CSV table of C-alpha atoms in Angstrom, one decimal:
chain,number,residue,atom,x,y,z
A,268,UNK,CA,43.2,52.8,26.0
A,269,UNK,CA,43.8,50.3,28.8
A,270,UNK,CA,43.4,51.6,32.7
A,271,UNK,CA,45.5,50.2,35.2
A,272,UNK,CA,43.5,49.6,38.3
A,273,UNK,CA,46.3,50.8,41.1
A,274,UNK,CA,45.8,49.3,45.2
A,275,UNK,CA,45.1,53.3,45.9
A,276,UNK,CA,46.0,54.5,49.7
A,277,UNK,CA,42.4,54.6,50.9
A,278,UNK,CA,43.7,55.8,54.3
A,279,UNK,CA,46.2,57.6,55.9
A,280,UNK,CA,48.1,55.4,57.0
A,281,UNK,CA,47.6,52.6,54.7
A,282,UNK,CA,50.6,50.7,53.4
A,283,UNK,CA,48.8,47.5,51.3
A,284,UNK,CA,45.4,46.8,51.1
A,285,UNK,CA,43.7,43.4,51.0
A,286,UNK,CA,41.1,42.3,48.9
A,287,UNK,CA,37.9,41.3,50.4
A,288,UNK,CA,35.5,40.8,47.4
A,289,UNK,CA,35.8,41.5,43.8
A,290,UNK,CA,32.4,43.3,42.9
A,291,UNK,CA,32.6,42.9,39.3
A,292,UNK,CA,34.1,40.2,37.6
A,293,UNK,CA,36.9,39.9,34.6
A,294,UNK,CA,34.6,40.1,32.0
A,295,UNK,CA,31.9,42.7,33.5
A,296,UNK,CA,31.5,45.8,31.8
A,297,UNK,CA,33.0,48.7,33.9
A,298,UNK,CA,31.5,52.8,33.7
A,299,UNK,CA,34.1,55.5,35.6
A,300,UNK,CA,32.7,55.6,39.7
A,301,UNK,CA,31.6,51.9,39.4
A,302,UNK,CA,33.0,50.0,42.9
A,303,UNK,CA,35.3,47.6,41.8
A,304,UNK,CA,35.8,45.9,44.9
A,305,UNK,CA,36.1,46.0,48.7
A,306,UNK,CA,39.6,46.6,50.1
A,307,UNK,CA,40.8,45.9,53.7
A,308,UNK,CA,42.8,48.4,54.8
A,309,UNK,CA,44.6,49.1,58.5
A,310,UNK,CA,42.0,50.6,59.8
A,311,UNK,CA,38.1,49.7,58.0
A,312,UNK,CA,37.1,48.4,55.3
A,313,UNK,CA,37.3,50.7,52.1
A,314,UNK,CA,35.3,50.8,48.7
A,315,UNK,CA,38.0,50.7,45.5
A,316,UNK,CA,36.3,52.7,42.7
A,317,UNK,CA,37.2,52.5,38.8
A,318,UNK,CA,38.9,55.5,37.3
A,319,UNK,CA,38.4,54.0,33.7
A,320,UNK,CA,35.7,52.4,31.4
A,321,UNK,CA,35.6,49.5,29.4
A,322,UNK,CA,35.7,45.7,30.7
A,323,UNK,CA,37.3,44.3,33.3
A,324,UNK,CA,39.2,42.1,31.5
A,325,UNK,CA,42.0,41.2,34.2
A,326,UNK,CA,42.4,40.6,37.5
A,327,UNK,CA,46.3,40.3,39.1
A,328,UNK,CA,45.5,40.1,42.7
A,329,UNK,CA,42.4,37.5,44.0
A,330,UNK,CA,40.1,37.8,46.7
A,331,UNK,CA,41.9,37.5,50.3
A,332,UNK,CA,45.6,38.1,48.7
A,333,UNK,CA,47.2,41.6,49.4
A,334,UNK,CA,49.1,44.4,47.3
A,335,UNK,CA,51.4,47.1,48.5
A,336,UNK,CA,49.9,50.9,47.5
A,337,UNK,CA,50.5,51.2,44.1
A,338,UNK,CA,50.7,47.9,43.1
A,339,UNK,CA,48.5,47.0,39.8
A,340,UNK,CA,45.5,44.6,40.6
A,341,UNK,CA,43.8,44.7,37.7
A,342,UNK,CA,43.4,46.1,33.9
A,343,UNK,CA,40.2,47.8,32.4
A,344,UNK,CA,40.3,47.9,29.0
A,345,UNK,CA,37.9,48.2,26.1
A,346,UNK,CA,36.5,44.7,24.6
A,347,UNK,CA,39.0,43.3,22.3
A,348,UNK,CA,41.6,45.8,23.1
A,349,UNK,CA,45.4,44.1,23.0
A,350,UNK,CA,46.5,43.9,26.5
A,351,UNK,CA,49.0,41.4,25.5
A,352,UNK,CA,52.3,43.6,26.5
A,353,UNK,CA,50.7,45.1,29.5
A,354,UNK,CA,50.0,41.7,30.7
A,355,UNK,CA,53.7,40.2,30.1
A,356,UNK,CA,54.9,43.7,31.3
A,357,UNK,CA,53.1,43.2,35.0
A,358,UNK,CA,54.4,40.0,35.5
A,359,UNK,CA,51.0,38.6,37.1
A,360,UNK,CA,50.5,42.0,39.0
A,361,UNK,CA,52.7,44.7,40.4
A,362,UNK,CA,55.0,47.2,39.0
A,363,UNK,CA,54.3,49.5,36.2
A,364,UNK,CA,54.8,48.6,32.8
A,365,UNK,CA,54.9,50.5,29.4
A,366,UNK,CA,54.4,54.1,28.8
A,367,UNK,CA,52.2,54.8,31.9
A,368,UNK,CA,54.8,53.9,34.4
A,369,UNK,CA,55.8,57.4,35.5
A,370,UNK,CA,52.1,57.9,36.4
A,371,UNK,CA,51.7,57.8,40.0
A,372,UNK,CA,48.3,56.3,41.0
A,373,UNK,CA,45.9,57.9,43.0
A,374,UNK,CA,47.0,58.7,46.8
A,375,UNK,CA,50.5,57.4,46.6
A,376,UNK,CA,53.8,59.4,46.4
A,377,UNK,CA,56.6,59.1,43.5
A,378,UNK,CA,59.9,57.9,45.3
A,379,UNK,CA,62.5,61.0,45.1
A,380,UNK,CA,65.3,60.5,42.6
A,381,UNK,CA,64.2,57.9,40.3
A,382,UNK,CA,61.5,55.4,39.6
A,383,UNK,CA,60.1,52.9,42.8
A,384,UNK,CA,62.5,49.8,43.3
A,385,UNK,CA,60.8,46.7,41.3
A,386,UNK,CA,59.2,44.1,43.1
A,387,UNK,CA,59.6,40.8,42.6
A,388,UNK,CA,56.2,39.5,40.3
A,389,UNK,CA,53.2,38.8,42.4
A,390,UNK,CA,52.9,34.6,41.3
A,391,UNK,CA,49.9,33.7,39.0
A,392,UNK,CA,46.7,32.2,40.1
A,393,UNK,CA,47.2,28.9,41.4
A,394,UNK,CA,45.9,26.3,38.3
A,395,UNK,CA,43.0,24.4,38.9
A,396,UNK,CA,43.2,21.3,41.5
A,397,UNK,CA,43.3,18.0,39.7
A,398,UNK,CA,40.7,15.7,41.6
A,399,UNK,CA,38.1,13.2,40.8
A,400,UNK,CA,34.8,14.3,41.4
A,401,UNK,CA,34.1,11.8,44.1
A,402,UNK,CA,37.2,13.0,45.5
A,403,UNK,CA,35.7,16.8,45.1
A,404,UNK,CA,32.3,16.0,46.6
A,405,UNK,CA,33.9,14.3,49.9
A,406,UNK,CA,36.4,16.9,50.0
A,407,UNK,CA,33.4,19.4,50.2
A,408,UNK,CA,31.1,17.7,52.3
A,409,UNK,CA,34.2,16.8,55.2
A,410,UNK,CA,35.2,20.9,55.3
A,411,UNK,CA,38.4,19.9,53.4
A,412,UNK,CA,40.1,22.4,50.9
A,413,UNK,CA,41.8,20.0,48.3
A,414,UNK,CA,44.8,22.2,47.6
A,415,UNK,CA,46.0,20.9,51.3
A,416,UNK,CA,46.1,17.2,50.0
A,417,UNK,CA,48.6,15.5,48.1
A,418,UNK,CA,47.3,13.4,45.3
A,419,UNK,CA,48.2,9.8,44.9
A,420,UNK,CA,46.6,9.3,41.6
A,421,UNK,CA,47.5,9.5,37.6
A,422,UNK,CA,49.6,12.7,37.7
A,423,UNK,CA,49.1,13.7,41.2
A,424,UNK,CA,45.4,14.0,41.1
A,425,UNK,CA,43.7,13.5,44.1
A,426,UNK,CA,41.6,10.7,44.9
A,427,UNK,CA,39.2,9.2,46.7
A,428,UNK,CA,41.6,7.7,49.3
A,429,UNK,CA,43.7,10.9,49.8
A,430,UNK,CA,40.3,12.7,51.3
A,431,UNK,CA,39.4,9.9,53.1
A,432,UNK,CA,43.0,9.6,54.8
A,433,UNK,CA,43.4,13.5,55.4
A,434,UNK,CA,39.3,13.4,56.7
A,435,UNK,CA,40.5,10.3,59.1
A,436,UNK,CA,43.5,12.6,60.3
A,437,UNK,CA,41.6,15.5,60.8
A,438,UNK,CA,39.5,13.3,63.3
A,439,UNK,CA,42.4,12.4,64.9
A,440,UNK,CA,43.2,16.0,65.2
A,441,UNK,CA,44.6,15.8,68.7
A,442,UNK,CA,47.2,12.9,68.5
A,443,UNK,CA,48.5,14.2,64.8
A,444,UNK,CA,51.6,15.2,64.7
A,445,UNK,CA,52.3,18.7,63.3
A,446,UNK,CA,49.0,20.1,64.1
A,447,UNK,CA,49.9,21.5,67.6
A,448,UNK,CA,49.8,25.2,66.5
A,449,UNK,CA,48.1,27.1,63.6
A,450,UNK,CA,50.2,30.2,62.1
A,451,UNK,CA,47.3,33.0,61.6
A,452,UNK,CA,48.4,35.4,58.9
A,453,UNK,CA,48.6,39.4,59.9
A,454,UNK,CA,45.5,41.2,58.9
A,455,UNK,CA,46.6,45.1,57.7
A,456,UNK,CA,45.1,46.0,60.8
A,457,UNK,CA,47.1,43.7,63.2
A,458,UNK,CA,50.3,44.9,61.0
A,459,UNK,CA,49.6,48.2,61.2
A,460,UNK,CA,49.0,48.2,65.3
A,461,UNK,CA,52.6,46.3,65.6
A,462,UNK,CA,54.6,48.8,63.3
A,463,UNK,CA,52.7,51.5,65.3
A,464,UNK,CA,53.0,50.1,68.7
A,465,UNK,CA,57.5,49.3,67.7
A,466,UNK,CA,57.2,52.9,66.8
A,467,UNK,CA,55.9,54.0,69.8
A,468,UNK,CA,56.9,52.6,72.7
A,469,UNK,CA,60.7,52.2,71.1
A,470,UNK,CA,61.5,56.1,69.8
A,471,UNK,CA,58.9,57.9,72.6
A,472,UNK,CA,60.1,58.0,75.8
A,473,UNK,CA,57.0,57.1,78.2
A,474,UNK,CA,56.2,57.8,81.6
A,475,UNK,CA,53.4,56.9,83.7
A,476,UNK,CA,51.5,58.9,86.7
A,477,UNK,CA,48.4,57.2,88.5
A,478,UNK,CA,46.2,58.8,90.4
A,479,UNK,CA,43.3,57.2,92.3
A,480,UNK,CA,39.7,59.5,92.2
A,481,UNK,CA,37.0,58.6,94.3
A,482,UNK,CA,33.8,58.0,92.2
A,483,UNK,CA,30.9,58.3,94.6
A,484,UNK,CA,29.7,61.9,93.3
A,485,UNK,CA,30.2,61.1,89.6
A,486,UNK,CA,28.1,57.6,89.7
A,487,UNK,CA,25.3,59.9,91.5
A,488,UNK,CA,25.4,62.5,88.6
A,489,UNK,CA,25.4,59.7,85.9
A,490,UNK,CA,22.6,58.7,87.5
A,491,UNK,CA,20.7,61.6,87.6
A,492,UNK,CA,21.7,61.9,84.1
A,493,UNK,CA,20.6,58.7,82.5
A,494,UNK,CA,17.3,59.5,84.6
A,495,UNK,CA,16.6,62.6,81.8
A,496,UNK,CA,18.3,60.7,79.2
A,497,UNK,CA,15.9,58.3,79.1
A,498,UNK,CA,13.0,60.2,78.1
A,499,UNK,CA,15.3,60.2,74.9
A,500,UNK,CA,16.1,56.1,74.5
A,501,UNK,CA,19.8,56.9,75.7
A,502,UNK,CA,22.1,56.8,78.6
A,503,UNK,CA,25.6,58.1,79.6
A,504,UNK,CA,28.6,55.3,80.7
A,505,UNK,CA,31.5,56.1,82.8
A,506,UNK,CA,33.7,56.3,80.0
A,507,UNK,CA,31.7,58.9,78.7
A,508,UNK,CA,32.2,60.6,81.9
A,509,UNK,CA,35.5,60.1,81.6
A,510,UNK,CA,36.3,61.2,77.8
A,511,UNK,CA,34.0,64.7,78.7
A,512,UNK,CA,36.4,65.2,82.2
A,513,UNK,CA,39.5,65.0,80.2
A,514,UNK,CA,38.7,67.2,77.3
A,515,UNK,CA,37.7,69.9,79.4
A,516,UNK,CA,41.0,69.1,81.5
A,517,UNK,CA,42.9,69.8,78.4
A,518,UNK,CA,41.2,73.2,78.2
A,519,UNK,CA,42.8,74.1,81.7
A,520,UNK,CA,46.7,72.0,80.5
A,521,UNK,CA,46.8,73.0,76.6
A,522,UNK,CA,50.9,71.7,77.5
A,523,UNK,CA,49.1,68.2,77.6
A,524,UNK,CA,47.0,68.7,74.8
A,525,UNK,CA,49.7,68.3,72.5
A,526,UNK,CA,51.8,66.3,69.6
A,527,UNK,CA,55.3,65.8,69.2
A,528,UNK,CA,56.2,67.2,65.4
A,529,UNK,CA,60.1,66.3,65.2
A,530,UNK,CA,61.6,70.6,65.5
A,531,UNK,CA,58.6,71.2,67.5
A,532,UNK,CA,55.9,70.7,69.5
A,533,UNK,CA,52.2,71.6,68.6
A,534,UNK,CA,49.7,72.4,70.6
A,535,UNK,CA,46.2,72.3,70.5
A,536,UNK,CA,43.0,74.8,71.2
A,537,UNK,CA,40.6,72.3,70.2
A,538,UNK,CA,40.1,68.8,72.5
A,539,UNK,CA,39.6,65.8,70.1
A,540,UNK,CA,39.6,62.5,72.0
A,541,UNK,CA,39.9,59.1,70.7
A,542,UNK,CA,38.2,56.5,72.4
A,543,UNK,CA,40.2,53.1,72.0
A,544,UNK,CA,37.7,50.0,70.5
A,545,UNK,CA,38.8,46.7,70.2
A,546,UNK,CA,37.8,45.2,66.9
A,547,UNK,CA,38.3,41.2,66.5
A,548,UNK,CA,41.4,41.4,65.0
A,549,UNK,CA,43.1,44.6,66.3
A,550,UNK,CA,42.5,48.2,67.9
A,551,UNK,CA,41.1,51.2,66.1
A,552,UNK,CA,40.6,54.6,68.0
A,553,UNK,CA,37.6,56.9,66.4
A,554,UNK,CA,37.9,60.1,67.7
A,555,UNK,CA,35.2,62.3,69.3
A,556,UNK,CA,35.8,65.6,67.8
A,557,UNK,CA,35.5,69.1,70.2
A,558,UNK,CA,34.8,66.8,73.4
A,559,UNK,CA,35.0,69.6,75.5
A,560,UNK,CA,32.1,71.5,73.9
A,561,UNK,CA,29.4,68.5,73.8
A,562,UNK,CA,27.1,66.8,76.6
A,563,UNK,CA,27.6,63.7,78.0
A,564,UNK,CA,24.4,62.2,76.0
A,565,UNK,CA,26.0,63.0,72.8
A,566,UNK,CA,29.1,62.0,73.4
A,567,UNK,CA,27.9,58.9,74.6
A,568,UNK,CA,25.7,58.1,71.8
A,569,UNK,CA,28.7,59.4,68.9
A,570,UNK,CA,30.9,56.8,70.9
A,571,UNK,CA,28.7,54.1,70.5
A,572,UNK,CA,28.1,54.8,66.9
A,573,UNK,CA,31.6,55.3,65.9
A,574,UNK,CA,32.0,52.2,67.6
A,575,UNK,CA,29.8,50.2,66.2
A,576,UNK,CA,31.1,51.1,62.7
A,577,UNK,CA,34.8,50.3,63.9
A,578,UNK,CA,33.8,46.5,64.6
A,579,UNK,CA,32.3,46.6,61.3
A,580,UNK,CA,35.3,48.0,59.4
A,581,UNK,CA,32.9,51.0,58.2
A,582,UNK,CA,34.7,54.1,59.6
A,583,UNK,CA,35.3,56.6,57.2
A,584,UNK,CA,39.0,57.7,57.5
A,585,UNK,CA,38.2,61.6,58.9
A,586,UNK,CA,36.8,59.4,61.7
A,587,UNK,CA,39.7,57.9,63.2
A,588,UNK,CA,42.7,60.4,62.7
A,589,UNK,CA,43.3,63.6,63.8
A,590,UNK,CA,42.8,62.9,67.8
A,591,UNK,CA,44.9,65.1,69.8
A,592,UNK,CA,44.7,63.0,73.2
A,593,UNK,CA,43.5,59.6,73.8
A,594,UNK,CA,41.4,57.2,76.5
A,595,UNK,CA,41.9,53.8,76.7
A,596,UNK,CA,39.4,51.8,79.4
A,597,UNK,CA,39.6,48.1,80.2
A,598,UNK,CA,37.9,49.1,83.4
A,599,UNK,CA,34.6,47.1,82.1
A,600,UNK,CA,36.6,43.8,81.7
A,601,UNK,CA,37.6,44.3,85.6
A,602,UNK,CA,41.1,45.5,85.0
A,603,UNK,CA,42.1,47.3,87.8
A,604,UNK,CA,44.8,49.0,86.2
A,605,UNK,CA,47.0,49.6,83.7
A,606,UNK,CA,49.7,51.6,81.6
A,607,UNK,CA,48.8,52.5,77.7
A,608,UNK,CA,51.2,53.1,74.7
A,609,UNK,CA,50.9,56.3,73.2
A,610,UNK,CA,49.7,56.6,69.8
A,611,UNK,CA,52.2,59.1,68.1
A,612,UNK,CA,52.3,62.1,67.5
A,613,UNK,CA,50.3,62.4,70.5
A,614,UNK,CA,51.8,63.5,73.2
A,615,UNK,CA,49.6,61.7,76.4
A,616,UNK,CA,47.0,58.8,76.7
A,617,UNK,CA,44.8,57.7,79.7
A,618,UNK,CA,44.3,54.4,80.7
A,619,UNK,CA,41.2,53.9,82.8
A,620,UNK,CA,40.4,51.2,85.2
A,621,UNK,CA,37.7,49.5,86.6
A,622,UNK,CA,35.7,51.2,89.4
A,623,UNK,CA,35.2,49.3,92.5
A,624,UNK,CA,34.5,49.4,96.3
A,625,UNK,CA,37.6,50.1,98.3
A,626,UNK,CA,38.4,50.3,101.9
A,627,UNK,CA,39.9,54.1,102.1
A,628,UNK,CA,40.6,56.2,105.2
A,629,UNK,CA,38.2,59.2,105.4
A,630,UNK,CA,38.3,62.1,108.5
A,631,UNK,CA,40.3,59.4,110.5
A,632,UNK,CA,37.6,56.8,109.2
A,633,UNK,CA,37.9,53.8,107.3
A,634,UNK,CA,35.1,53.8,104.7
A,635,UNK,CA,34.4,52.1,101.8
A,636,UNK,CA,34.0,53.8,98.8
A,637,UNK,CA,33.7,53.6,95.1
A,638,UNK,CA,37.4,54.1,93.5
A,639,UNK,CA,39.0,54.3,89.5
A,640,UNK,CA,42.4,54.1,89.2
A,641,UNK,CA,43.4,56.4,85.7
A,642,UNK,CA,46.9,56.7,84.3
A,643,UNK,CA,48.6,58.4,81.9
A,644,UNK,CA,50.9,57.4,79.8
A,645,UNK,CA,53.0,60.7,78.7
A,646,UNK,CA,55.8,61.7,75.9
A,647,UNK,CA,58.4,63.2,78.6
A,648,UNK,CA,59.3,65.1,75.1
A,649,UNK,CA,56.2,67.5,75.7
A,650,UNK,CA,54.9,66.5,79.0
A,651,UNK,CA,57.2,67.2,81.9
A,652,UNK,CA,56.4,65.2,85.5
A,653,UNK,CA,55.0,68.3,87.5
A,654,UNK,CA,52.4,69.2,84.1
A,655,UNK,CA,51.2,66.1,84.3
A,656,UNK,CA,50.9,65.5,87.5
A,657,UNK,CA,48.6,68.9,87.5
A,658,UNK,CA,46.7,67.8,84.5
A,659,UNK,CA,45.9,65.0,86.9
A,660,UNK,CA,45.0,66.9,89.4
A,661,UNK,CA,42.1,68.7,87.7
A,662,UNK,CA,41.1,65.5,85.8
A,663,UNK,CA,40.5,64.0,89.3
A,664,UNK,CA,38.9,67.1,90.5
A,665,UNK,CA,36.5,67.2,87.7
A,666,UNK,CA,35.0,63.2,88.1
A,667,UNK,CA,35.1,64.0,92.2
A,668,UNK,CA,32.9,66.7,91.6
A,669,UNK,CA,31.3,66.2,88.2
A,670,UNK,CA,28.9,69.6,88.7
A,671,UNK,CA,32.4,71.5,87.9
A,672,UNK,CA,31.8,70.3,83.9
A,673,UNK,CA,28.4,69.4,83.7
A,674,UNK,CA,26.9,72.1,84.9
C-alpha cells in the first residue's frame, strides 16, 4: 500500500520546511528509517526519515521549494503499484487525498471541528527549457540560468542570440534598467524570527533598565582563569562571565526567572540561559542548560559548541528551546549599547555591550576604568520596575566582584 511522505514538524516551532536535498531519488528503493532528505526548518537543518517501504516513486515538492507541515512531498509505493488516483488526488503535492486523509502525519495536529481548509495545488515541475545546445553550453559557461531568458527561436526556444544578449546585459549590470535591487526570498528561519519578533515586541509590553558595572575585577579573574584553563586547550570570554553572573542572579530573583503563560505566570528553580548566535540568515538562541551550577570553562566551551552547530544548521531541537532567560551581546562588534526583544514566553533578556575604558569619578577622582553597559529588556507582565532594578543590582554586584560566584 502506498505511503504518503508528510513535510513532518521536525521542530517546535516549525510551520513549513524547505527542502535542501533529496537523498534518494524517484526511483530508489526505500527500507522504513532510510533519510529521505534534508529539510530546512526555522531553526537547523533537519533529517526527514521514511515511515514506509517500497520505491520512491514520486516526488511533489523539489529541492529549494517549501511545504507547510502536513503537506504531501512525496509517495513510497511498491514497484508497479497504481498510484494513479493518489497522484490526480494531490494535485502535484499538498492536501490529502483518498482514504488516508483523516490520518494526521507525524508531529502535526488535526484542526478541531472538521478536516484542514484545502490548499490551493502546489504547481507541477516546471517542463524542461527548450534551448539549442549551443545556447545551453554559453548559458552554462556565462553563469546564466536559461529559464530567466526569453527565447526568440522556433516555438520560443532559446537561442544563441538570446544568451549572448542577456550575457551582454549582465555586463552592463550597472546602467540596466530593472536591476537596481534583488528581492531575496525568506528563509524559514528569517520567517520565523519576524513572526516571533511581531509577536513580541507588539502583544509584550517591554521595558528597559541599564545599568553600568565596572569591569576591572572581572577582566582580572578571567584572566587568572584562562591562565588554568589553558593547561586544558580552553579559555573563558566575557560573555561567559556574563551568562554564569546572571544565572546565579536568577537564583537570588526567581520573580525574574520567569515566563508569561496567559492565566499565569511560571516560575522557574532551574537557570537555563540562551545565548543569542547570529547565523547568516537569521538568529538562533541554544540554550545553556543549569548555568548556575557549571564553571566558567564549561560553559564557555558548551557555548562555543552549541554555536558552532547553530551556524551549521545542526542543533538538535532540545538544544534551542526551553530557555528560561536570555543574553544577547553585540559588545564584541563595539556596540556600546543596546535594548533586546524578548523572546516569549520569557519574561526578561539582557543585552550586553561592549567593554571599554571610561573616564568615571572615583573617591572624588576621575579615573579611567574598564566599563559594560547591560540592559534588560523586561515583560512589565511579570517583572515589575523595583524587581528588576534589584535583579540588576546583584547582576552588577556579581561581575564587580566575580569571587562572589566563582569561588
Amino acid at each position: 500500500m502506498a505511503t504518503r511522505v508528510h513535510m513532518e514538524a521536525l521542530s517546535p516551532t516549525m510551520e513549513e520546511g524547505q527542502i535542501v536535498k533529496w537523498l534518494k531519488g524517484e526511483g530508489e528503493e526505500v527500507s522504513q528509517g532510510d533519510i529521505l532528505a534534508e529539510i530546512e526548518t526555522d531553526k537547523a537543518t533537519m533529517e526527514l526519515v521514511a515511515r514506509g517501504e517500497g520505491v520512491l516513486r514520486r516526488v511533489f515538492v523539489a529541492e529549494g521549494a517549501a511545504a507547510p507541515v502536513g503537506d504531501v512531498i512525496a509517495v513510497i509505493a511498491a514497484e508497479g503499484e497504481d498510484i494513479a488516483a493518489l497522484e490526480k488526488g494531490l494535485g502535484g503535492g499538498g492536501g490529502p487525498a483518498g482514504p488516508e486523509a483523516d490520518v494526521p502525519p507525524p508531529g502535526a495536529s488535526a484542526s478541531p471541528g472538521g478536516p484542514a481548509p484545502a490548499r490551493p495545488p502546489r504547481s507541477e515541475a516546471p517542463a524542461r527549457i527548450r534551448a539549442s545546445p549551443v545556447a545551453r553550453r554559453l548559458a552554462r559557461d556565462a553563469g546564466l540560468d536559461l529559464a530567466d531568458l526569453r527565447g526568440s527561436g522556433p516555438g520560443g526556444r532559446v537561442v544563441k542570440r538570446d544568451v549572448e544578449a542577456a550575457a551582454a546585459a549582465a555586463a552592463a549590470w550597472p546602467t540596466v534598467p530593472g536591476t537596481e535591487f534583488e528581492d531575496v526570498p525568506l528563509s524559514p528561519m528569517r520567517a520565523t524570527v519576524a513572526r516571533r519578533l511581531a509577536e513580541s515586541l507588539g502583544p509584550v509590553p517591554h521595558f528597559f533598565l541599564t545599568v553600568d558595572v565596572d569591569m576591572t575585577r572581572a577582566l582580572a579573574a578571567r584572566a587568572r582563569i584562562n591562565e588554568l584553563l589553558a593547561a586544558r586547550g580552553t579559555k573563558a570570554s566575557i560573555n561567559d562571565l556574563v551568562v554564569k553572573a546572571v544565572a546565579v542572579a536568577l537564583t537570588h530573583h526567581p520573580e525574574c526567572n520567569a515566563q508569561w503563560r496567559g492565566d499565569s505566570i511560571r516560575r522557574f528553580d532551574r537557570c537555563h540561559i540562551g545565548v543569542a548566535v547570529a547565523v547568516p540568515d537569521g538568529l538562533v538562541a541554544p540554550v545553556v542548560r543549569d548555568a548556575q551550577a557549571k564553571g566558567l570553562g564549561e560553559i564557555g566551551a558548551e557555548i562555543r559548541e552549541l554555536a558552532g552547530r547553530a551556524r551549521e544548521k545542526r542543533l538538535q531541537p532540545h538544544e534551542y528551546t526551553g530557555s528560561t532567560f536570555s543574553v544577547s551581546n553585540l559588545g564584541m562588534l563595539g556596540i556600546e549599547a543596546f535594548t533586546a526583544v524578548i523572546n516569549p514566553p520569557e519574561a526578561g533578556i539582557l543585552a550586553v555591550g561592549a567593554v571599554e575604558e571610561r573616564p568615571v569619578a572615583v573617591g572624588g577622582e576621575v579615573v579611567v576604568r574598564p566599563r559594560m553597559r547591560v540592559t534588560m529588556s523586561c515583560d512589565h507582565r511579570v517583572i515589575d520596575g523595583a524587581q528588576g532594578a534589584r535583579f540588576l543590582a546583584t547582576l552588577k554586584a556579581f561581575l564587580e566582584e566575580p569571587a562572589a560566584i566563582l569561588a
